[in-house]
Short mmCIF file of C-alpha atoms in Angstrom, two decimals:
data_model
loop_
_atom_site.label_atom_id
_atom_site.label_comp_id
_atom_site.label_asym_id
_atom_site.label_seq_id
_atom_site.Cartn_x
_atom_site.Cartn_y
_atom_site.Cartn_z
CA UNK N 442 -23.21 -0.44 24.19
CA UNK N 443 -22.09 1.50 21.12
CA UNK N 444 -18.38 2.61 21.37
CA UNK N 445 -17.99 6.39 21.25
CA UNK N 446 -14.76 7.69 19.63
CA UNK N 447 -13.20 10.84 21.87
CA UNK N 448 -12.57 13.72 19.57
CA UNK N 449 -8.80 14.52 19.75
CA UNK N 450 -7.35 17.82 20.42
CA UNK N 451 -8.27 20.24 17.30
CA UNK N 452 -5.03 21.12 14.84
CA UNK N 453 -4.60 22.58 11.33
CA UNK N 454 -1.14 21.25 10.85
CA UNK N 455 -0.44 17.52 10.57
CA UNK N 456 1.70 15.88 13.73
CA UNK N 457 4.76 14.49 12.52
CA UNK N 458 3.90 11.24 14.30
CA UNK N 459 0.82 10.63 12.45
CA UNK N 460 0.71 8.98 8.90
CA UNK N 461 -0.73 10.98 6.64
CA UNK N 462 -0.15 8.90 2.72
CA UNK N 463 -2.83 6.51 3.53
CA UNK N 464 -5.07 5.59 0.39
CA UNK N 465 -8.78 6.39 0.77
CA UNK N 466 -11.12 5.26 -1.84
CA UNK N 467 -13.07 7.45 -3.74
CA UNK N 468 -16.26 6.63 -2.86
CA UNK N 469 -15.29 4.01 -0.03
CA UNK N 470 -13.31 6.36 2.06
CA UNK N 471 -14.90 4.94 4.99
CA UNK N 472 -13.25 1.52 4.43
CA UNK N 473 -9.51 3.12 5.47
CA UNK N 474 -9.36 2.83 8.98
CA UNK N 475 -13.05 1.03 9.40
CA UNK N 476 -10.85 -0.95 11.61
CA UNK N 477 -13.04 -3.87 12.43
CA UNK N 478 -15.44 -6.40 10.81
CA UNK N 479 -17.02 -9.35 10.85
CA UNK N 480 -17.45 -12.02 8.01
CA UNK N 481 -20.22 -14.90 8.44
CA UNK N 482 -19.59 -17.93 6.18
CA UNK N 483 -22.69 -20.03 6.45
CA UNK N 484 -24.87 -22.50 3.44
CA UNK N 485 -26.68 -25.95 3.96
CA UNK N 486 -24.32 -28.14 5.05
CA UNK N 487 -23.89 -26.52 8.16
CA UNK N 488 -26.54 -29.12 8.56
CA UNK N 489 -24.22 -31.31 8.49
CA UNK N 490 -21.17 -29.89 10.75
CA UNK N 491 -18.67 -29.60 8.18
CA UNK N 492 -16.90 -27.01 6.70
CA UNK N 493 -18.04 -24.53 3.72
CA UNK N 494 -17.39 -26.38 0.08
CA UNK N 495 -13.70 -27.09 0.65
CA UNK N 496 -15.37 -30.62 2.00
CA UNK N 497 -16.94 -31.15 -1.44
CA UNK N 498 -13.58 -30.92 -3.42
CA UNK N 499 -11.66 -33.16 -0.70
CA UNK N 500 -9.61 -30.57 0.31
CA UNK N 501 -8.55 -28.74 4.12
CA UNK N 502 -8.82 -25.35 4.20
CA UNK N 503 -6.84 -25.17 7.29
CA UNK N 504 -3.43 -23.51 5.92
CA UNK N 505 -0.57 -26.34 5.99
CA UNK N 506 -2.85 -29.15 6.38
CA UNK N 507 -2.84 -32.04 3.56
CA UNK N 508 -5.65 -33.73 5.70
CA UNK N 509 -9.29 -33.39 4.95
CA UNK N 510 -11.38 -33.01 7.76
CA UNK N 511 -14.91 -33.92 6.53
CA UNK N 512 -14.87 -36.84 4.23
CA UNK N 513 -17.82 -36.67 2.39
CA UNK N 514 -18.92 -37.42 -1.35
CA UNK N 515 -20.48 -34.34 -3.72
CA UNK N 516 -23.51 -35.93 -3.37
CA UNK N 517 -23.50 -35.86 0.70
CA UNK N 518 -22.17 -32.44 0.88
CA UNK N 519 -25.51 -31.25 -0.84
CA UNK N 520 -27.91 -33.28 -0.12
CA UNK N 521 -28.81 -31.29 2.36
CA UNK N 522 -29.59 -28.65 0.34
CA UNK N 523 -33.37 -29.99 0.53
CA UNK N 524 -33.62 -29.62 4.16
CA UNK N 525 -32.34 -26.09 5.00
CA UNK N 526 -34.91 -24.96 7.57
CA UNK N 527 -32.31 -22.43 9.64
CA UNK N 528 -35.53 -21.84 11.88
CA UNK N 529 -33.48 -19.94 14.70
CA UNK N 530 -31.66 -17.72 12.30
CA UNK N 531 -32.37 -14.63 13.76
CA UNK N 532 -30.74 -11.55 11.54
CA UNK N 533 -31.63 -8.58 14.11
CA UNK N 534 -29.79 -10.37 17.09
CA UNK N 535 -26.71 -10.86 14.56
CA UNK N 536 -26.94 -6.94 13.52
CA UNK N 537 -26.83 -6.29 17.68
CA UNK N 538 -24.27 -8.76 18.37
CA UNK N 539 -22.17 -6.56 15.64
CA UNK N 540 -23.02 -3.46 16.61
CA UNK N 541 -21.91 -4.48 20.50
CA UNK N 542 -18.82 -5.86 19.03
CA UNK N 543 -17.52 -2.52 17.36
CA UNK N 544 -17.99 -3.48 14.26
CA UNK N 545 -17.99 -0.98 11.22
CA UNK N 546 -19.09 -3.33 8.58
CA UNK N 547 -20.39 -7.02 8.09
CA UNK N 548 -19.54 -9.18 5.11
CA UNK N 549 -22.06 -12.35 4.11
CA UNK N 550 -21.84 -15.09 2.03
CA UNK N 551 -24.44 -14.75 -0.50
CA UNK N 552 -23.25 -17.89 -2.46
CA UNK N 553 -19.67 -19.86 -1.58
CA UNK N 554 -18.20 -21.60 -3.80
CA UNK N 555 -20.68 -24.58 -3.50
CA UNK N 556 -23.28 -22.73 -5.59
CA UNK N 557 -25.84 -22.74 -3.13
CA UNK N 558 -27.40 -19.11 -2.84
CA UNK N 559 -28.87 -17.55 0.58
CA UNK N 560 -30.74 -15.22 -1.38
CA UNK N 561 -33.34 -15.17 -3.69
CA UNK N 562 -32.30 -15.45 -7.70
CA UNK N 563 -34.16 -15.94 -11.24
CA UNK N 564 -31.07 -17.61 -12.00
CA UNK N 565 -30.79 -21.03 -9.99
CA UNK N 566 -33.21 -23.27 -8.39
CA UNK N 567 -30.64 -24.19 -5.80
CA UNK N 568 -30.85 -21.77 -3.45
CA UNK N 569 -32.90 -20.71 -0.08
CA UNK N 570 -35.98 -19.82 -2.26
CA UNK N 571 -36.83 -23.45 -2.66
CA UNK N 572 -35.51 -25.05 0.59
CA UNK N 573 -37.73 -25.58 3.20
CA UNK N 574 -37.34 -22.37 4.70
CA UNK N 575 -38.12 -20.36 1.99
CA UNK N 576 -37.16 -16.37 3.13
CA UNK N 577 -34.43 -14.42 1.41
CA UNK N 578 -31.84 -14.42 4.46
CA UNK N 579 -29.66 -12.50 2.55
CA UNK N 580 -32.50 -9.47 2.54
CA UNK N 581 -32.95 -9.90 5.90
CA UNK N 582 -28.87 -9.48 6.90
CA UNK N 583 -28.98 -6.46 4.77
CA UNK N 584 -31.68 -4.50 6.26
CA UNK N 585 -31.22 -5.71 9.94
CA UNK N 586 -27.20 -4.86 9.42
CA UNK N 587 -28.39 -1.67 7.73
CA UNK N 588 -30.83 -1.00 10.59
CA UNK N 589 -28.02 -0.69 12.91
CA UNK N 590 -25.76 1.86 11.35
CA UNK N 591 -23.21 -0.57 10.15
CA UNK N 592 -21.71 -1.05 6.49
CA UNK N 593 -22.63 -3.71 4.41
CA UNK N 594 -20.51 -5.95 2.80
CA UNK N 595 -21.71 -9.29 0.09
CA UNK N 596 -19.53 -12.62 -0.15
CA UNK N 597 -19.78 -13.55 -3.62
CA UNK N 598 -17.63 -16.52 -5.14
CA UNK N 599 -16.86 -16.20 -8.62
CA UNK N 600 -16.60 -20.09 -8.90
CA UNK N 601 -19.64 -22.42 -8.78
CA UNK N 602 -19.06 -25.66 -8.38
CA UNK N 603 -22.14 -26.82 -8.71
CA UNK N 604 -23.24 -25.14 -11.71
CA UNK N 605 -23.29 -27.35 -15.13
CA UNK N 606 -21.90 -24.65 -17.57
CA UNK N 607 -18.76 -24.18 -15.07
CA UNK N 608 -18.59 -27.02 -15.28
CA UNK N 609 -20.30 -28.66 -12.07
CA UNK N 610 -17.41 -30.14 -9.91
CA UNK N 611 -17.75 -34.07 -9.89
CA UNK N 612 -16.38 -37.48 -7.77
CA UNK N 613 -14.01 -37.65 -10.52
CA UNK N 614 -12.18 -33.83 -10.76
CA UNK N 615 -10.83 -35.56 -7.45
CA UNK N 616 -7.95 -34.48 -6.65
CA UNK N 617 -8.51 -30.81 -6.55
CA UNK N 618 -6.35 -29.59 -9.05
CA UNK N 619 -3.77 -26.83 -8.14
CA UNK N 620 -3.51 -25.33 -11.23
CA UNK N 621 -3.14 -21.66 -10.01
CA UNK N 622 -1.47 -21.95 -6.64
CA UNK N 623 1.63 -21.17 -6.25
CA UNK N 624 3.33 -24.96 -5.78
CA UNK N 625 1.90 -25.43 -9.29
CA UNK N 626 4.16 -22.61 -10.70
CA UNK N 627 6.89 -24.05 -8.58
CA UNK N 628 9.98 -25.34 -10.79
CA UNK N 629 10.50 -28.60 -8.90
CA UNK N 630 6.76 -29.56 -10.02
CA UNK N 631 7.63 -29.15 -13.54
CA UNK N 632 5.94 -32.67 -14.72
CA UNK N 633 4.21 -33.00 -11.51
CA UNK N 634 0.30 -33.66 -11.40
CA UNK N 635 0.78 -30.56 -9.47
CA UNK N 636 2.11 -28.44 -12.04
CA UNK N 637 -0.08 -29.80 -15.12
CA UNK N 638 -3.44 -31.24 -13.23
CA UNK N 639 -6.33 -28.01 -14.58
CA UNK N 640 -9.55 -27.23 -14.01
CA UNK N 641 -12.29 -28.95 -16.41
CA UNK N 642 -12.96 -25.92 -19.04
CA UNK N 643 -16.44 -25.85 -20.25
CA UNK N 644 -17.12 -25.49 -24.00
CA UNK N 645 -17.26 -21.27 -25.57
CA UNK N 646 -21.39 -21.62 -25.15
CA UNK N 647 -21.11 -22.96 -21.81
CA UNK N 648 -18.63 -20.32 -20.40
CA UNK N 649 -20.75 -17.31 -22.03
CA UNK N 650 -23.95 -19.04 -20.34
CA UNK N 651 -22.05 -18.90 -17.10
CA UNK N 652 -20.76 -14.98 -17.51
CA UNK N 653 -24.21 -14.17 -18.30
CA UNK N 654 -25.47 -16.67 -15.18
CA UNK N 655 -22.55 -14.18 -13.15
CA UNK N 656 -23.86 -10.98 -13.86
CA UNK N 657 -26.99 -11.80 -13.69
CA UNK N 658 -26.92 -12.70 -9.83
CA UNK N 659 -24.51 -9.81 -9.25
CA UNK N 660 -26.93 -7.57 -10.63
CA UNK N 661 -29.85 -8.98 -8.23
CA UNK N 662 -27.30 -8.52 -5.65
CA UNK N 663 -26.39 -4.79 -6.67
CA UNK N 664 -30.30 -3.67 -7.80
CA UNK N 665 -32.74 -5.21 -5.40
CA UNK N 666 -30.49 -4.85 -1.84
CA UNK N 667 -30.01 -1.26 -1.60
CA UNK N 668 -26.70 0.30 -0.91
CA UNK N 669 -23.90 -2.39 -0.92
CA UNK N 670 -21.18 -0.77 1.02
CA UNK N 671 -18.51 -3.79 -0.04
CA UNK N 672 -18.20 -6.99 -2.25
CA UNK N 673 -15.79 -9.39 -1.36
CA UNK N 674 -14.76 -11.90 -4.34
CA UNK N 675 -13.50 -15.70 -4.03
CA UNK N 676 -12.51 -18.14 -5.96
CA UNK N 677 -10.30 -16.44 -8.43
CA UNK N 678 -7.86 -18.54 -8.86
CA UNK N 679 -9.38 -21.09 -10.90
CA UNK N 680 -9.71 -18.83 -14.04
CA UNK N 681 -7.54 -16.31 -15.06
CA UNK N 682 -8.34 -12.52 -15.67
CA UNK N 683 -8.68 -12.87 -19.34
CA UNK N 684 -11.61 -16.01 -18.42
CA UNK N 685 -13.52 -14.34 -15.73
CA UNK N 686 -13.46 -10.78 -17.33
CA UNK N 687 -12.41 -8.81 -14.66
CA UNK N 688 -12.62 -5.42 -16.38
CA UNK N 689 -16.28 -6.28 -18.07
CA UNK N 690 -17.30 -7.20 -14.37
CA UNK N 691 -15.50 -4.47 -12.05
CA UNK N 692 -17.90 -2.26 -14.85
CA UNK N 693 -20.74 -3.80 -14.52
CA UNK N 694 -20.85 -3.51 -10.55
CA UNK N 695 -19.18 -0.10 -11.04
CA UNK N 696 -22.48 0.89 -13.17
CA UNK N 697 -25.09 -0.13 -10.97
CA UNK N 698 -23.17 0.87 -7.27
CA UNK N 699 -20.49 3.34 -7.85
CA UNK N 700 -19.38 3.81 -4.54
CA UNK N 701 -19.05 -0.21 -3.43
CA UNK N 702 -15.25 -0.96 -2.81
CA UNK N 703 -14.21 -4.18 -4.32
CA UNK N 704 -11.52 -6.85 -2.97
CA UNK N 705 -8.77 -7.79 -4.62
CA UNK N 706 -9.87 -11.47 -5.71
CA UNK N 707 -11.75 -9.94 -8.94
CA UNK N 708 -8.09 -9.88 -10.36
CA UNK N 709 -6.29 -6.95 -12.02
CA UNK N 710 -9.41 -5.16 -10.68
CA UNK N 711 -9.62 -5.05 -6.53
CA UNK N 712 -9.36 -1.95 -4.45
CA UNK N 713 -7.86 -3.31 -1.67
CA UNK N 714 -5.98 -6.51 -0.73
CA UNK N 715 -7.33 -9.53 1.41
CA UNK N 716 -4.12 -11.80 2.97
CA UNK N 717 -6.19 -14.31 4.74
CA UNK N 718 -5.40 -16.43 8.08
CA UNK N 719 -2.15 -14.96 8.63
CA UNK N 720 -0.49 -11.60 9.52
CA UNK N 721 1.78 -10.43 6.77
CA UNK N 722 5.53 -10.20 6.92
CA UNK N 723 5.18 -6.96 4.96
CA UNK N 724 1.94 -4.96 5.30
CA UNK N 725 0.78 -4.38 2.00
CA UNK N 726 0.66 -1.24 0.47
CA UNK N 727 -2.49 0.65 -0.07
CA UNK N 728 -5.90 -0.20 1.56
CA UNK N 729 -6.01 -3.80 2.97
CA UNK N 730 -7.45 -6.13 5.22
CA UNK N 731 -7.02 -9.29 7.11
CA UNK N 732 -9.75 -11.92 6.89
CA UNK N 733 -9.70 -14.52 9.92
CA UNK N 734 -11.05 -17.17 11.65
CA UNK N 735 -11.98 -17.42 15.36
CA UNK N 736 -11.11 -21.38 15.40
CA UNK N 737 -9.33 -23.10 12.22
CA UNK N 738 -13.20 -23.53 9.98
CA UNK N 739 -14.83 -20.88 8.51
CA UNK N 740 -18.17 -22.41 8.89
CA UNK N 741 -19.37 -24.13 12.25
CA UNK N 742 -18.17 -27.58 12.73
CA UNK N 743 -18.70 -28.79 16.07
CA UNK N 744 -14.66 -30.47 16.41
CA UNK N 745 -13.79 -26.56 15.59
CA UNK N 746 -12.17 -26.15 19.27
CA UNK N 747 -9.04 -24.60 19.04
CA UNK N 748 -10.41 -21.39 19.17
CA UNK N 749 -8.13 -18.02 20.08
CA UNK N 750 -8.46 -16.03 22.67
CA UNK N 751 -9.95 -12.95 22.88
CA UNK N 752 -6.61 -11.36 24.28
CA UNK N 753 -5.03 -12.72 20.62
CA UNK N 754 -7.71 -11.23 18.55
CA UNK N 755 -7.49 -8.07 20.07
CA UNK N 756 -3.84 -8.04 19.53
CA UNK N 757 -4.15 -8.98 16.44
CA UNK N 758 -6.51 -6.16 15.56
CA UNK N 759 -4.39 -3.77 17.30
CA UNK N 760 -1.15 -5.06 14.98
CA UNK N 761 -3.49 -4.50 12.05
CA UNK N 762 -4.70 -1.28 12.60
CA UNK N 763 -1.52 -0.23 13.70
CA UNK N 764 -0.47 -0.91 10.07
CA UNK N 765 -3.42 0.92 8.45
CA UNK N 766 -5.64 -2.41 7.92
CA UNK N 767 -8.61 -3.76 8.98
CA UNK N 768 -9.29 -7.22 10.88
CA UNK N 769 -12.67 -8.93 9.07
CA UNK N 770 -13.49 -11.81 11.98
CA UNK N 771 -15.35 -14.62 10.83
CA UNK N 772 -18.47 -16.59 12.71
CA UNK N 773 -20.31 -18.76 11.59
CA UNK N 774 -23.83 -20.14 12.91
CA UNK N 775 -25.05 -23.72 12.96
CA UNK N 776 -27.41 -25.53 10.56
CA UNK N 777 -30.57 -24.44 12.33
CA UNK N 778 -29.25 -20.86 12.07
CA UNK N 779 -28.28 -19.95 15.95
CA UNK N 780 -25.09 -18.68 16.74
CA UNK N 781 -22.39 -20.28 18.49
CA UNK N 782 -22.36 -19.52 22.02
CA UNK N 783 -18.57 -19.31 22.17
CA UNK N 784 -18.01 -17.06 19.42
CA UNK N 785 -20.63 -15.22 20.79
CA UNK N 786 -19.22 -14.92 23.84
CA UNK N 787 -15.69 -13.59 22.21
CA UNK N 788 -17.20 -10.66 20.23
CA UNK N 789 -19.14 -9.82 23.32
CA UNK N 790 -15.84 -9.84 25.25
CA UNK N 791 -14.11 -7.69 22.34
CA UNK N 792 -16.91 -5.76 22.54
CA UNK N 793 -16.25 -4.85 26.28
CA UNK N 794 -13.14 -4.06 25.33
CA UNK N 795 -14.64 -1.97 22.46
CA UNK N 796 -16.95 0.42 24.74
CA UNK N 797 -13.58 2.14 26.28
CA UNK N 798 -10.89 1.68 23.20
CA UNK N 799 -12.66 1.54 20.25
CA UNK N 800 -11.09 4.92 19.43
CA UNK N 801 -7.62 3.28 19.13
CA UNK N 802 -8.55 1.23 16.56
CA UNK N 803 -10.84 2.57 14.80
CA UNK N 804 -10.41 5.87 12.71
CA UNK N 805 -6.75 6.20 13.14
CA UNK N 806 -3.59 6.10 11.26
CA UNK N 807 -0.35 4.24 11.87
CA UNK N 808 2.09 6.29 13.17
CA UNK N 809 5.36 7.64 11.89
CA UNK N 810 8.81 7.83 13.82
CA UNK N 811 7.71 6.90 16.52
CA UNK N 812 9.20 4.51 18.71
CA UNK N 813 7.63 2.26 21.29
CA UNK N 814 8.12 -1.69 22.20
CA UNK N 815 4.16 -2.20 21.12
CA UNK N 816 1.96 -1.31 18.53
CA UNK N 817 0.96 2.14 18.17
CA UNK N 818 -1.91 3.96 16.86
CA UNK N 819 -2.84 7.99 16.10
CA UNK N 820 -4.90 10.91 14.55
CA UNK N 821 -4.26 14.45 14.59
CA UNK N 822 -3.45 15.53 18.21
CA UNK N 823 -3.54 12.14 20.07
CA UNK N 824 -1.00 9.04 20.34
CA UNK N 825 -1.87 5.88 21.60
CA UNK N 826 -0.16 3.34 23.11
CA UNK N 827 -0.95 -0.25 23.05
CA UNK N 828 0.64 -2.50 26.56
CA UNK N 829 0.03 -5.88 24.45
CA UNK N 830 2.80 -6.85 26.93
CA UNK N 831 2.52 -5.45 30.53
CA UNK N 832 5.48 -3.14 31.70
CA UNK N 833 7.12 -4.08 34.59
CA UNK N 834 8.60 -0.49 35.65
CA UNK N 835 7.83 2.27 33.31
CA UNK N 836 6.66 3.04 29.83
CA UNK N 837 9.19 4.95 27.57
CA UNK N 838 7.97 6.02 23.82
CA UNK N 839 10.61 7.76 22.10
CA UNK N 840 10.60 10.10 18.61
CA UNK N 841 7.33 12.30 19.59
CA UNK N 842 7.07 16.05 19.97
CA UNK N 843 7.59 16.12 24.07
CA UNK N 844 7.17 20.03 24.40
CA UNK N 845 3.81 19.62 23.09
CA UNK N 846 2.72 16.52 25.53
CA UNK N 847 -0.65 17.89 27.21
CA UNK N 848 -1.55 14.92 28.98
CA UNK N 849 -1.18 11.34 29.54
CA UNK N 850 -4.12 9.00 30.70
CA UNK N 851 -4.79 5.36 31.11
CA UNK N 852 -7.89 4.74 28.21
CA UNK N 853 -9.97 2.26 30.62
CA UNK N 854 -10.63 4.47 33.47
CA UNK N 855 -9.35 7.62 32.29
CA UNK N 856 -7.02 7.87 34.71
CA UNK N 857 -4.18 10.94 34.64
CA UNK N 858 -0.89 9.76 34.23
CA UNK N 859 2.30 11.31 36.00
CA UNK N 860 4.89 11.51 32.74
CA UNK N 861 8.64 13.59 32.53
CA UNK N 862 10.09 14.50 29.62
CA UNK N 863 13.53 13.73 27.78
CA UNK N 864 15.60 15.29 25.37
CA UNK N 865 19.26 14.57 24.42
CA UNK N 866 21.25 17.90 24.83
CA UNK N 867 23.06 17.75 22.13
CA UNK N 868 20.20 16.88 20.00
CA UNK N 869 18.39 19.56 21.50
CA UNK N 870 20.83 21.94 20.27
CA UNK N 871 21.28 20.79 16.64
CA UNK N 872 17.27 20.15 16.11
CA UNK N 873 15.42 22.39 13.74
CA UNK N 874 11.80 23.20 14.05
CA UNK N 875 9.93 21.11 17.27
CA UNK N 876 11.95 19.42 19.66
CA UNK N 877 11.76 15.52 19.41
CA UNK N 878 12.64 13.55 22.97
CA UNK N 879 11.38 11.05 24.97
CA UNK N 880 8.28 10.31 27.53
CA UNK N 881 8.89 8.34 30.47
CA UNK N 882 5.66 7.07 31.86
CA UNK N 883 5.70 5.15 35.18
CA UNK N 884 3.98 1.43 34.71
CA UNK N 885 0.31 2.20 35.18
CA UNK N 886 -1.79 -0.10 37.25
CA UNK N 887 -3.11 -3.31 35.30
CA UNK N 888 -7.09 -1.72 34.78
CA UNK N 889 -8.80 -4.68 34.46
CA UNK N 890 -9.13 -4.35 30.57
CA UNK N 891 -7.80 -7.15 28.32
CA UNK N 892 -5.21 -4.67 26.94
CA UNK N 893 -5.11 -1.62 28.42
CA UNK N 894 -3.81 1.36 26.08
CA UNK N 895 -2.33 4.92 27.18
CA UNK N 896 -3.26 7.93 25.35
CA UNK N 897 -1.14 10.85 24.76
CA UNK N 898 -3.04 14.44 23.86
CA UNK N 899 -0.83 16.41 22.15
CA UNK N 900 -1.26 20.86 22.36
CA UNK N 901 -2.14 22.07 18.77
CA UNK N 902 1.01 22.80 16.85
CA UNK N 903 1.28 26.72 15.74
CA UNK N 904 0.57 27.42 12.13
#
């Protein structure tokens, strides 16, 4: 079932408890407050049961962990490049399964950092053109995501690592060298392997072979796919902005799609920025959006069990939105191209959650002086109120314009909500313009829903 947003009460003049300095894109406007999306990191070697690429460099991608989880040579993590034959990979089901889940846009990775690309290119042999299988999945994603009304977004790493003129990684670049992370910048490394361990630099005519090996795929990418709503970058920190030619690129993509939005990993150049795995102390300024992972992989692995809960996710897209980002949840299907049944089973369950709430979420602003012991949400007219933790005795949200409340109802059933008003008397006396109190709201009923949220309807304030 597609969610259907409820249209607020109509106003000409902005509520003072709505945000209203959010950054829209010109030309991507739709990407502030898209609210949800979902990423799908998938290549060969989900053949094999192991992560995306990290595998092939000897390195966790699991934030913290020094341990790798798939020990495998270069050689093993593509040799089964010659037997992709995803024969279940069914892109219509994963355009439905999106659209069910509420999600405004879907982000795929056209080539990881591996080098091997799910679409097809005059510029590499190793790539789903000459595998077994043989169709361009990355066409079919597009038009099946595009089929369904839903924004589309291309993975693209700027790093190939199995490209010669990168140079190709090899056994003996072991161990992955640091050279742009932060613990190489750290002063305690100074002398370290850590701090002076770099990246193998090809010679001048390699490295123009590979910016003209870049564009070219971008430019398949951005001429023969239609509209690309979104391009999400990788990999940047192995060159810096001067190498990878941000600015040449960023006008490149800007000449052929002038409208895509573009992440912050093509450095100096991004529209938005990407913190990944973790919610930020700080949310940053301007457009953003958190990229995460249902388990710890971003690719299926079969050991990949510590999975969150749907109850977590949802919170954790609530906290996001209610900071003016957008959650991008990762899947990713198995070597024969099915989905996995549990993550399938989560976005279905969000999903659920999705048919009656969606409108919390999605095409709202966080709010401003308002003051409630959850995250809140709003547009013009409406507030709502997310019970991430169930009230035992009543609900009290403080710093809102109580003259103007209208009504009060629980989102999941629609329920009316008994509510009495507050204001401090001698407040009340010394306040200028709209009176600003407090709502007491008795505990409503658990509905049923994962989270249940309360929305306030404001009356339109007098111009």
């Amino acid at each position: 079932m597609t969610p259907t947003l409820t249209a607020a009460p109509d106003s000409t003049v902005p509520d003072s408890f709505v945000r209203t300095d959010l950054v829209k894109l010109p030309g991507g406007e739709w990407f502030t407050g898209a609210g949800f999306g979902l990423f799908v990191h998938w290549d060969h070697a989900s053949q094999q049961g192991i992560e995306i690429s990290w595998p092939l460099v000897g390195r966790s991608i699991i934030p913290g962990s020094d341990r790798v989880e798939d020990t495998v040579t270069v050689e093993q993590y593509q040799s089964t490049a010659a037997t992709f034959d995803p024969v279940e990979w069914d892109a219509v089901a994963l355009a439905r399964l999106a659209k069910q889940a509420g999600a405004r846009y879907v982000v795929f990775t056209a080539r990881h950092h591996a080098g091997y690309s799910m679409f097809h290119t005059a510029h590499s042999e190793f790539g789903i053109q000459h595998s077994p299988f043989g169709r361009d999945i990355t066409r079919e994603f597009v038009e099946a995501i595009r089929a369904e009304g839903i924004r589309v977004g291309i993975y693209y790493s700027l790093p190939d690592w199995n490209h010669p003129d990168y140079p190709a990684f090899t056994m003996s670049d072991r161990p992955y060298p640091l050279e742009h992370w932060p613990a190489a910048a750290d002063p305690a490394n100074a002398g370290t392997p850590v701090a002076d361990d770099r990246h193998r630099r090809p010679t001048p005519e390699e490295w123009s072979r590979y910016q003209d090996y870049l564009r070219g795929q971008l430019t398949e990418l951005l001429t023969g796919y239609g509209t690309i709503d979104l391009l999400w970058f990788d990999g940047e920190w192995e060159r810096s902005e001067e190498e990878w030619d941000s600015a040449g690129l960023r006008a490149l993509i800007k000449s052929l799609q002038p409208d895509v939005v573009i992440n912050d990993r093509l450095l100096g150049q991004g529209d938005y920025k990407t913190p990944e795995q973790g919610f930020p102390v700080t949310a940053p300024d301007g457009p953003w959006e958190l990229c995460l992972t249902i388990g710890q992989m971003w690719a299926w692995r079969p050991g990949d069990t510590k999975s969150k809960s749907t109850v977590s996710l949802l919170t954790t897209l609530i906290e996001v939105a209610s900071r003016g980002g957008n959650l991008l949840l990762n899947i990713g299907p198995k070597g024969d191209g099915s989905l996995n049944g549990s993550q399938v089973t989560t976005l279905e369950e969000i999903g659920a959650w999705m048919d009656a709430h969606a409108e919390s979420v999605v095409g709202v602003a966080p709010t401003s002086g308002v003051d409630f012991y959850g995250p809140s949400t709003a547009r013009q007219g409406r507030l709502y109120l997310h019970l991430v933790m169930r009230p035992i005795e009543q609900v009290i949200v403080r710093g809102i314009p109580v003259e103007r409340v209208r009504s009060v109802r629980l989102l999941a059933t629609g329920e009316e909500l008994p509510f009495e008003l507050n204001v401090e008397v001698h407040e009340q006396a010394e306040q200028t313009g709209e009176a600003q109190g407090e709502l007491h709201i008795p505990a409503p009923a658990a509905s049923g829903a994962l989270i249940d949220v309360i929305a306030i309807d404001f009356e339109p304030l007098a111009g």
